[in-house]
Structures are given as C-alpha cells and as structure tokens.
CSV table of C-alpha atoms and ligand atoms in Angstrom, one decimal:
chain,number,residue,atom,x,y,z
A,76,MET,CA,45.6,78.9,83.0
A,77,GLY,CA,49.4,79.0,82.6
A,78,GLU,CA,51.6,76.1,83.6
A,79,ILE,CA,51.5,75.4,87.3
A,80,THR,CA,55.0,74.9,88.7
A,81,ASN,CA,54.4,74.7,92.4
A,82,VAL,CA,51.7,73.8,94.9
A,83,THR,CA,51.1,77.3,96.2
A,84,GLU,CA,49.8,78.5,92.8
A,85,TYR,CA,46.6,76.5,93.2
A,86,GLN,CA,45.5,78.8,96.0
A,87,ALA,CA,45.0,81.8,93.7
A,88,ILE,CA,43.1,79.6,91.2
A,89,ALA,CA,40.9,78.3,93.9
A,90,LYS,CA,40.2,81.8,95.1
A,91,GLN,CA,39.0,82.8,91.6
A,92,ARG,CA,36.8,79.7,91.2
A,93,LEU,CA,35.1,79.3,94.5
A,94,PRO,CA,32.3,81.3,96.1
A,95,LYS,CA,33.8,83.6,98.7
A,96,MET,CA,32.2,81.8,101.7
A,97,ILE,CA,33.8,78.5,100.6
A,98,TYR,CA,37.2,79.8,99.7
A,99,ASP,CA,37.4,81.7,103.0
A,100,TYR,CA,36.5,78.6,105.0
A,101,TYR,CA,39.4,76.7,103.4
A,102,ALA,CA,41.9,79.4,103.5
A,103,SER,CA,41.4,81.1,106.9
A,104,GLY,CA,43.0,80.6,110.2
A,105,ALA,CA,42.0,81.7,113.7
A,106,GLU,CA,41.9,85.3,114.8
A,107,ASP,CA,45.0,87.3,113.8
A,108,GLU,CA,46.2,84.5,111.7
A,109,TRP,CA,49.6,84.9,113.3
A,110,THR,CA,50.2,81.2,113.5
A,111,LEU,CA,48.9,80.8,109.9
A,112,GLN,CA,51.7,83.0,108.6
A,113,GLU,CA,54.2,81.5,111.1
A,114,ASN,CA,53.5,78.0,109.9
A,115,ARG,CA,55.1,79.1,106.6
A,116,GLU,CA,57.7,81.6,107.9
A,117,ALA,CA,59.2,79.1,110.4
A,118,PHE,CA,60.0,76.8,107.5
A,119,ALA,CA,61.7,79.6,105.7
A,120,ARG,CA,64.0,80.3,108.6
A,121,ILE,CA,65.5,76.8,108.5
A,122,LEU,CA,68.5,76.5,106.2
A,123,PHE,CA,70.3,73.6,104.7
A,124,ARG,CA,73.8,72.1,105.2
A,125,PRO,CA,74.0,70.0,102.1
A,126,ARG,CA,76.6,67.3,101.6
A,127,ILE,CA,78.4,67.0,98.3
A,128,LEU,CA,80.1,64.4,96.1
A,129,ILE,CA,77.8,61.6,97.1
A,130,ASP,CA,76.4,59.4,94.4
A,131,VAL,CA,72.7,60.4,94.1
A,132,SER,CA,71.9,58.6,90.9
A,133,LYS,CA,69.4,56.5,92.7
A,134,ILE,CA,67.0,57.9,95.3
A,135,ASP,CA,64.6,55.9,97.4
A,136,MET,CA,61.8,57.9,99.1
A,137,ALA,CA,59.7,54.9,100.2
A,138,THR,CA,58.8,54.5,103.8
A,139,THR,CA,56.6,52.6,106.2
A,140,VAL,CA,53.9,54.2,108.3
A,141,LEU,CA,52.3,52.1,111.1
A,142,GLY,CA,53.6,49.0,109.1
A,143,PHE,CA,52.1,50.2,105.8
A,144,LYS,CA,54.5,50.7,102.9
A,145,ILE,CA,54.0,53.9,101.0
A,146,SER,CA,55.9,55.5,98.2
A,147,MET,CA,57.0,58.7,100.0
A,148,PRO,CA,56.6,60.4,103.4
A,149,ILE,CA,54.0,62.8,102.1
A,150,MET,CA,50.4,62.0,103.1
A,151,ILE,CA,47.0,63.7,103.0
A,152,ALA,CA,45.6,65.4,106.1
A,153,PRO,CA,41.9,65.3,106.9
A,154,SER,CA,40.1,68.3,105.6
A,155,ALA,CA,36.4,68.6,105.9
A,156,MET,CA,33.7,69.0,103.3
A,157,GLN,CA,35.6,68.5,100.1
A,158,LYS,CA,32.6,68.5,97.8
A,159,MET,CA,32.4,72.2,98.3
A,160,ALA,CA,35.6,72.4,96.3
A,161,HIS,CA,34.7,70.0,93.6
A,162,PRO,CA,31.7,67.7,92.9
A,163,ASP,CA,34.0,64.6,93.1
A,164,GLY,CA,35.2,65.8,96.6
A,165,GLU,CA,36.7,63.0,98.7
A,166,TYR,CA,36.4,60.5,95.9
A,167,ALA,CA,38.9,62.5,93.8
A,168,THR,CA,41.3,62.8,96.8
A,169,ALA,CA,41.1,59.1,97.6
A,170,ARG,CA,41.9,58.2,94.0
A,171,ALA,CA,44.7,60.6,93.7
A,172,ALA,CA,46.2,59.3,97.0
A,173,SER,CA,46.1,55.7,95.9
A,174,ALA,CA,47.5,56.5,92.5
A,175,ALA,CA,50.5,58.1,94.3
A,176,ASN,CA,50.6,55.1,96.6
A,177,THR,CA,50.3,57.2,99.7
A,178,ILE,CA,47.8,57.5,102.6
A,179,MET,CA,44.7,59.6,102.7
A,180,THR,CA,43.1,60.6,106.0
A,181,LEU,CA,39.3,61.0,105.7
A,182,SER,CA,37.7,63.7,107.9
A,183,SER,CA,34.8,62.8,110.1
A,184,TRP,CA,33.1,65.8,108.5
A,185,ALA,CA,33.6,64.5,104.9
A,186,THR,CA,30.9,65.0,102.4
A,187,SER,CA,31.4,61.4,101.3
A,188,SER,CA,31.0,58.5,103.7
A,189,VAL,CA,33.6,56.0,104.8
A,190,GLU,CA,31.9,53.3,102.7
A,191,GLU,CA,31.8,55.6,99.6
A,192,VAL,CA,35.5,56.4,99.9
A,193,ALA,CA,36.3,52.7,100.3
A,194,SER,CA,34.3,52.0,97.2
A,195,THR,CA,36.8,54.0,95.1
A,196,GLY,CA,39.1,51.0,95.2
A,197,PRO,CA,42.2,49.8,97.1
A,198,GLY,CA,44.3,52.2,99.1
A,199,ILE,CA,45.6,52.8,102.6
A,200,ARG,CA,43.4,55.1,104.4
A,201,PHE,CA,43.1,56.6,107.9
A,202,PHE,CA,40.0,57.9,109.5
A,203,GLN,CA,40.0,61.2,111.4
A,204,LEU,CA,37.7,61.2,114.4
A,205,TYR,CA,35.9,64.0,116.2
A,206,VAL,CA,34.4,62.7,119.4
A,207,TYR,CA,30.7,63.5,119.7
A,208,LYS,CA,28.8,63.9,123.0
A,209,ASP,CA,26.8,60.9,122.0
A,210,ARG,CA,29.3,58.1,122.3
A,211,ARG,CA,27.0,55.7,120.5
A,212,VAL,CA,27.5,57.8,117.4
A,213,VAL,CA,31.3,57.5,117.9
A,214,GLU,CA,31.2,53.7,118.4
A,215,GLN,CA,29.1,53.2,115.3
A,216,LEU,CA,31.3,55.4,113.2
A,217,VAL,CA,34.6,53.8,114.3
A,218,ARG,CA,33.1,50.4,113.6
A,219,ARG,CA,32.0,51.5,110.1
A,220,ALA,CA,35.5,52.9,109.4
A,221,GLU,CA,37.0,49.6,110.5
A,222,ARG,CA,34.6,47.6,108.4
A,223,ALA,CA,35.3,49.8,105.4
A,224,GLY,CA,39.0,48.9,105.7
A,225,PHE,CA,40.4,52.1,107.2
A,226,LYS,CA,43.8,51.3,108.9
A,227,ALA,CA,44.1,53.8,111.7
A,228,ILE,CA,42.2,56.4,113.7
A,229,ALA,CA,43.6,60.0,113.8
A,230,LEU,CA,42.0,61.4,116.9
A,231,THR,CA,41.8,65.2,116.7
A,232,VAL,CA,42.5,66.5,120.2
A,233,ASP,CA,42.8,70.3,119.6
A,234,THR,CA,39.1,71.0,119.0
A,235,PRO,CA,37.0,71.0,122.2
A,236,ARG,CA,35.6,74.1,120.8
A,237,LEU,CA,36.0,75.6,117.3
A,238,GLY,CA,38.7,78.3,116.9
A,239,ARG,CA,37.5,81.7,116.1
A,240,ARG,CA,37.7,82.1,112.3
A,241,GLU,CA,36.5,85.6,111.7
A,242,ALA,CA,35.9,85.1,108.0
A,243,ASP,CA,33.5,82.3,108.7
A,244,ILE,CA,31.7,84.5,111.3
A,245,LYS,CA,31.4,87.4,108.8
A,246,ASN,CA,30.2,85.1,106.0
A,247,ARG,CA,27.9,83.2,108.3
A,248,PHE,CA,29.6,80.0,107.0
A,249,VAL,CA,27.3,77.0,106.7
A,250,LEU,CA,27.5,73.7,104.7
A,251,PRO,CA,25.6,74.4,101.5
A,252,PRO,CA,22.2,72.7,101.7
A,253,PHE,CA,22.8,70.3,98.8
A,254,LEU,CA,25.6,68.6,100.7
A,255,THR,CA,25.6,66.6,103.9
A,256,LEU,CA,28.2,65.4,106.4
A,257,LYS,CA,27.8,62.0,104.9
A,258,ASN,CA,29.1,59.9,107.8
A,259,PHE,CA,26.3,61.3,109.9
A,260,GLU,CA,23.4,61.0,107.4
A,261,GLY,CA,20.6,59.2,109.0
A,262,LEU,CA,21.8,60.2,112.5
A,263,GLU,CA,20.2,63.6,112.2
A,264,LEU,CA,23.6,65.0,112.5
A,265,GLY,CA,24.5,65.4,108.8
A,266,LYS,CA,23.1,68.9,108.3
A,267,MET,CA,24.4,72.2,109.5
A,268,ASP,CA,21.9,74.9,110.6
A,269,GLU,CA,22.5,78.5,109.8
A,270,ALA,CA,23.6,80.5,112.8
A,271,SER,CA,24.1,84.1,113.7
A,272,ASP,CA,27.8,83.5,113.4
A,273,SER,CA,29.6,80.5,112.0
A,274,GLY,CA,27.3,77.6,111.4
A,275,LEU,CA,30.2,75.2,112.0
A,276,ALA,CA,31.1,76.8,115.3
A,277,SER,CA,27.5,76.3,116.5
A,278,TYR,CA,27.5,72.7,115.2
A,279,VAL,CA,30.7,72.0,117.2
A,280,ALA,CA,29.3,73.6,120.3
A,281,GLY,CA,26.2,71.5,120.1
A,282,GLN,CA,27.7,68.1,119.2
A,283,ILE,CA,31.4,67.8,120.1
A,284,ASP,CA,32.4,66.6,123.5
A,285,ARG,CA,34.3,69.3,125.4
A,286,THR,CA,35.0,66.9,128.3
A,287,LEU,CA,37.3,64.8,126.1
A,288,SER,CA,40.4,63.7,128.1
A,289,TRP,CA,43.1,61.1,128.1
A,290,LYS,CA,40.8,58.6,129.7
A,291,ASP,CA,38.8,58.7,126.4
A,292,VAL,CA,41.9,57.8,124.5
A,293,LYS,CA,41.9,54.7,126.7
A,294,TRP,CA,38.2,54.2,126.1
A,295,LEU,CA,38.7,54.4,122.3
A,296,GLN,CA,41.1,51.5,122.6
A,297,THR,CA,38.4,49.4,124.2
A,298,ILE,CA,36.1,49.9,121.2
A,299,THR,CA,38.7,49.5,118.4
A,300,THR,CA,41.8,47.5,117.7
A,301,LEU,CA,42.9,50.1,115.1
A,302,PRO,CA,46.1,52.1,116.1
A,303,ILE,CA,45.4,55.6,117.3
A,304,LEU,CA,47.3,58.6,116.2
A,305,VAL,CA,46.9,61.6,118.4
A,306,LYS,CA,46.5,64.7,116.2
A,307,GLY,CA,47.2,68.1,117.7
A,308,VAL,CA,50.1,67.5,120.2
A,309,ILE,CA,52.6,70.3,120.3
A,310,THR,CA,54.3,70.0,123.7
A,311,ALA,CA,56.7,67.5,125.4
A,312,GLU,CA,54.3,67.1,128.3
A,313,ASP,CA,51.5,65.9,126.1
A,314,THR,CA,53.9,63.7,124.1
A,315,ARG,CA,54.7,61.8,127.3
A,316,LEU,CA,51.0,61.4,128.1
A,317,ALA,CA,50.3,60.2,124.6
A,318,VAL,CA,53.0,57.5,125.1
A,319,GLU,CA,51.6,56.5,128.5
A,320,ASN,CA,48.0,56.3,127.2
A,321,GLY,CA,48.8,53.9,124.4
A,322,ALA,CA,48.9,56.2,121.3
A,323,ALA,CA,50.4,54.5,118.2
A,324,GLY,CA,51.8,57.8,117.0
A,325,ILE,CA,51.6,61.6,117.2
A,326,ILE,CA,50.7,64.2,114.7
A,327,VAL,CA,52.3,67.5,115.6
A,328,SER,CA,49.6,69.8,114.3
A,329,ASN,CA,48.0,73.2,115.1
A,330,HIS,CA,45.1,72.3,112.9
A,331,GLY,CA,46.4,74.4,110.1
A,332,ALA,CA,46.4,77.4,112.5
A,333,ARG,CA,42.6,77.3,112.7
A,334,GLN,CA,42.3,76.7,116.4
A,335,LEU,CA,44.5,78.5,119.0
A,336,ASP,CA,46.2,81.5,117.5
A,337,TYR,CA,49.8,82.3,118.7
A,338,VAL,CA,50.8,78.7,119.1
A,339,PRO,CA,54.2,78.1,117.5
A,340,ALA,CA,54.5,76.9,114.0
A,341,THR,CA,54.4,73.1,113.9
A,342,ILE,CA,58.0,72.9,112.5
A,343,SER,CA,59.2,74.9,115.5
A,344,ALA,CA,57.4,72.6,118.0
A,345,LEU,CA,58.5,69.4,116.2
A,346,GLU,CA,61.9,68.8,117.9
A,347,GLU,CA,60.5,69.2,121.4
A,348,VAL,CA,58.0,66.5,120.6
A,349,VAL,CA,60.5,64.2,118.9
A,350,LYS,CA,62.8,64.4,121.9
A,351,ALA,CA,60.0,63.7,124.4
A,352,ALA,CA,58.9,60.7,122.3
A,353,ARG,CA,62.3,59.1,122.6
A,354,GLY,CA,61.7,56.9,119.7
A,355,GLN,CA,58.8,55.2,121.5
A,356,LEU,CA,56.3,56.2,118.8
A,357,PRO,CA,56.5,57.8,115.4
A,358,VAL,CA,56.0,61.6,115.2
A,359,PHE,CA,54.4,63.1,112.1
A,360,LEU,CA,53.8,66.8,111.2
A,361,ASP,CA,51.3,68.9,109.4
A,362,GLY,CA,50.9,72.6,108.9
A,363,GLY,CA,52.3,74.8,106.1
A,364,VAL,CA,54.0,72.1,104.1
A,365,ARG,CA,54.1,73.5,100.6
A,366,ARG,CA,57.5,72.5,99.2
A,367,GLY,CA,59.7,69.4,99.0
A,368,THR,CA,62.2,71.4,101.0
A,369,ASP,CA,59.7,71.6,103.8
A,370,VAL,CA,59.3,67.8,103.8
A,371,PHE,CA,63.0,67.4,104.0
A,372,LYS,CA,63.3,69.9,106.9
A,373,ALA,CA,60.6,68.1,108.8
A,374,LEU,CA,62.3,64.7,108.4
A,375,ALA,CA,65.7,66.2,109.3
A,376,LEU,CA,64.1,67.4,112.6
A,377,GLY,CA,62.8,63.9,113.3
A,378,ALA,CA,59.4,63.6,111.7
A,379,ALA,CA,58.5,60.2,110.2
A,380,GLY,CA,56.4,61.8,107.6
A,381,VAL,CA,54.2,64.8,106.8
A,382,PHE,CA,50.6,65.5,105.9
A,383,ILE,CA,49.2,68.2,103.7
A,384,GLY,CA,45.8,70.0,104.1
A,385,ARG,CA,45.0,73.1,102.1
A,386,PRO,CA,47.0,72.2,99.0
A,387,VAL,CA,44.5,69.3,98.6
A,388,VAL,CA,41.4,71.4,98.7
A,389,PHE,CA,42.8,74.2,96.6
A,390,SER,CA,44.0,71.8,93.8
A,391,LEU,CA,40.7,70.0,94.0
A,392,ALA,CA,38.9,73.3,93.4
A,393,ALA,CA,41.2,74.0,90.4
A,394,ALA,CA,41.3,70.6,88.7
A,395,GLY,CA,39.6,67.8,90.7
A,396,GLU,CA,41.5,64.5,90.9
A,397,ALA,CA,44.1,65.7,88.4
A,398,GLY,CA,44.9,68.7,90.6
A,399,VAL,CA,45.4,66.6,93.7
A,400,ARG,CA,47.6,64.1,91.7
A,401,ASN,CA,49.6,67.0,90.5
A,402,VAL,CA,50.1,68.4,94.0
A,403,LEU,CA,51.4,65.0,95.2
A,404,GLN,CA,53.6,64.7,92.2
A,405,MET,CA,55.1,68.1,92.5
A,406,LEU,CA,55.9,67.6,96.2
A,407,ARG,CA,57.4,64.3,95.4
A,408,ASP,CA,59.6,65.7,92.6
A,409,GLU,CA,60.7,68.6,94.8
A,410,PHE,CA,61.5,66.3,97.7
A,411,GLU,CA,63.5,64.0,95.5
A,412,LEU,CA,65.5,66.9,94.2
A,413,THR,CA,66.1,68.2,97.7
A,414,MET,CA,67.4,64.8,98.7
A,415,ALA,CA,69.7,64.7,95.7
A,416,LEU,CA,71.1,68.2,96.2
A,417,SER,CA,71.6,67.4,99.9
A,418,GLY,CA,73.5,64.2,99.3
A,419,CYS,CA,70.8,61.8,100.6
A,420,THR,CA,69.8,58.7,98.8
A,421,SER,CA,67.3,57.3,101.3
A,422,LEU,CA,65.2,58.7,104.1
A,423,ALA,CA,67.6,57.1,106.6
A,424,ASP,CA,70.4,59.4,105.2
A,425,ILE,CA,68.5,62.5,106.2
A,426,THR,CA,70.0,63.7,109.5
A,427,ARG,CA,69.7,66.6,112.0
A,428,ASN,CA,73.1,67.8,110.6
A,429,HIS,CA,71.5,68.5,107.2
A,430,VAL,CA,69.6,71.6,108.6
A,431,ILE,CA,70.4,74.6,110.7
A,432,THR,CA,67.6,76.2,112.8
A,433,GLU,CA,67.2,79.5,114.6
A,434,ALA,CA,68.1,77.7,117.8
A,435,ASP,CA,71.3,76.5,116.2
A,436,LYS,CA,72.2,80.0,115.0
A,437,LEU,CA,71.8,81.3,118.6
A,438,GLY,CA,75.0,79.5,119.4
A,439,VAL,CA,74.1,76.0,120.6
A,440,MET,CA,74.9,74.6,117.1
A,441,PRO,CA,78.2,72.9,116.9
A,442,SER,CA,77.9,70.7,120.0
A,443,ARG,CA,75.9,68.2,118.0
A,444,LEU,CA,78.3,68.0,115.1
B,1826,LIG,C1,41.3,71.1,108.3
B,1826,LIG,N1,41.8,70.3,109.3
B,1826,LIG,C2,41.0,69.4,109.9
B,1826,LIG,N2,41.5,68.6,110.8
B,1826,LIG,C3,40.8,67.6,111.4
B,1826,LIG,O1,41.3,66.9,112.2
B,1826,LIG,N3,39.5,67.4,110.9
B,1826,LIG,C4,38.9,68.1,110.0
B,1826,LIG,O2,37.8,67.9,109.6
B,1826,LIG,C5,39.7,69.2,109.4
B,1826,LIG,N4,39.2,70.0,108.5
B,1826,LIG,C6,39.9,70.9,107.9
B,1826,LIG,C7,39.4,71.7,106.8
B,1826,LIG,C8,40.2,72.6,106.2
B,1826,LIG,C9,39.6,73.4,105.1
B,1826,LIG,C10,41.5,72.8,106.6
B,1826,LIG,C11,42.4,73.8,105.9
B,1826,LIG,C12,42.0,72.1,107.6
B,1826,LIG,C13,43.2,70.5,109.7
B,1826,LIG,C14,44.1,69.6,108.8
B,1826,LIG,O3,43.9,68.2,109.1
B,1826,LIG,C15,45.6,69.9,109.0
B,1826,LIG,O4,45.9,69.8,110.3
B,1826,LIG,C16,46.0,71.2,108.4
B,1826,LIG,O5,45.2,71.6,107.3
B,1826,LIG,C17,47.4,71.2,108.0
B,1826,LIG,O6,47.9,72.5,107.6
B,1826,LIG,P1,48.0,73.0,106.1
B,1826,LIG,O7,48.6,71.9,105.3
B,1826,LIG,O8,46.6,73.3,105.6
B,1826,LIG,O9,48.8,74.2,106.2
C-alpha cells in the first residue's frame, strides 16, 4: 500500500478488501445515484475568494457544538454496521474520534451497543435514532443512550422507508449472521432475515414507523432531556418547523444520497436552511465532505460544522482505528491549510465572502459585498 495522501484513496482500498456485498452496501446510493455524484460535484463548483497578507501563523479550529468544546468542526456521522468493515467496528471509530477530540455519532443500527461504545473511555458522543413502530423499544433505547453518557439524539427523519439501493437488491444484502444490531439484541430485533430483495429494506418496512411526524419530535422531548438534532432537513419550510417543534439543531443531510434520488446536493441546500434558521439553531451538514476545502465551503455558507460518513467505513476497512484517525487528521490538516491560504485564523473569520457559488456567478453576487 503506497502512502495515502487524501481521504478518497481509502475507497479503492476498501473495495479491494471487502466482500462485494459489504462494499456495495457502504458505497452505493439510491437509484440512478445522481445525488450521490452531485454531493461531490456541487462542492467542486464552489470557488474561493481568498484574502491575502493576513498573519496566519496561528490558526484556531476549535469550536463548540451544543455547548461541547471540540477541536475542529469535523465530526463523525452515524453509519450502520461498522463491524462488517473491521472486527473492531464502532469501538475503533469511537476511539479515533475521542483521540481527535471530536464527536462520534453512533447509529441505532450499530454492531456495538451504546454501553459497549461508552466502555471505550471518555468522549463526546451523540446517538442516532431510528423510530421503531414499537415505541417501548424507542423509549428503552433512548434511556440506555442517556445512561451511557450520550449527549444528544440525532433523529433521522428522511427514512420512513428505505431508499432503493439497487446494488443491495442485486446482492440480496443482509447483515452477516455472525453480527447483530447490538442495540436490539434481546429484543428479537437484532437480526436481519434474508429477503428476496434487500434484507435491510425488508427490516425497515417491518420495524420502522412510517407514521413519524412532527408530533413525535415533541413526544421525544417528553421522554428525554437530551437535545434533539433533526437529521435530514433540506428545505426552508422544514427548517421553520424544526425550530417551532423544539429542535436543538439541524443536520442538512440527504443520507449520503441513499434515500430520495434527485434531491440537491446538501451543500446546495445549505444556504436555504441557514437563512430560514435565522440563527435560532445551529445548522450542520453532511454529504460528500472529502476535503478540508469542503469543510471550509460549508462553514462559509453558514454551517456550524460537518459530519463525515463513508470516509469512516472505508478507512476502517483499510486500517481499523488507525485508518479513521488518519482520515480525521488529514481532513484537519487540509482544513487548517485552507484557512491559512484564505486568510482566516479562527472559524469566526470564515465568511460568505470567502466563497463564490453558482448562484453568485449568475449575477446576484456583488450585492452582498
Ligand atoms: C449511512 N447513514 C446513516 N444515517 C443514519 O441516520 N443512520 C444510519 O444508520 C446510517 N447508516 C449509514 C450507513 C452507511 C454505509 C452510509 C454510507 C451512510 C447516512 C450518514 O449518516 C450520512 O448522512 C452520510 O453518510 C453522509 O454522506 P457521506 O459522508 O457518506 O458522503
């Protein structure tokens, strides 16, 4: 293996190492995968307006998320079933995140339980929640996450049904029988049956509550005092509803392009959400973040931080905890360099004027300068 110089290189290594069914599950998007490609391409269409002759000998990337101080605005998104990538799975991710002094979000569908992840040691962690039809299951799980020291709930709201991921259908994707969805072990919900299409799609159809609505966001607040991040908002309308319904923050996400195809790239939807949020809650972004320049672009367009998904599972597959550490370090280094070359010494220095978007190029640009 030659020297790895950027995050994207881990994908090819993961592809070589993993069984096809598992690699395809991690890599794929919904249907035509238009949004999957667009999540990257939309970043590439945003250009910089760097400032020069500013003393950048000291750069501070530290920030605060929901009151928790972290070393940089780069966090880990929930991605399911990480032990398929590496035997250490979520343990390795949790350790790498706390070594980097940043936040890990644990998936409901992790192959390690909330208690197991907590046992890896101190660290700021969020718990991603899928709402099951059986609300007793949800209540129990949220309480367990609270007791295990998780600091927020990331409520995924873009998955009343699973998106159509054709690779998973062709491969008859199913959780390998030696693994379980550990948070549901003992509840008879930890295993995934084989199906005539995607085993995960069948599991979701059987267990996940399609009736989920804003009143359930309120309900969640009656069973937990943890702050709730609504994950999967991409419009101004839903941003306003999130504010009205007591969300502590929003994650602009299209689920890594795995749900509804032909939604815009998250970086294209970000400004609409930021404007509608009017500073009333922090707005985060995930989807296609692969470079420090992407992190800078998201912050310039108003994000309070970003989360990464696939780079974690691909680097896990390639090198376990060391791989995830390296991904976080490379993104950190690239982001620091981007700040320096743009003339920014703290996150507060990063402004809308440091980037130029497609909309700007269409002629509306100079008004804001
Ligand atoms: C995900 N994502 C996800 N989201 C969620 O809320 N719960 C989950 O269990 C999962 N599982 C999952 C598995 C895999 C393999 C992927 C790739 C993604 C979505 C994830 O949190 C995030 O929104 C995207 O991954 C971000 O996009 P990138 O960074 O993968 O491009």
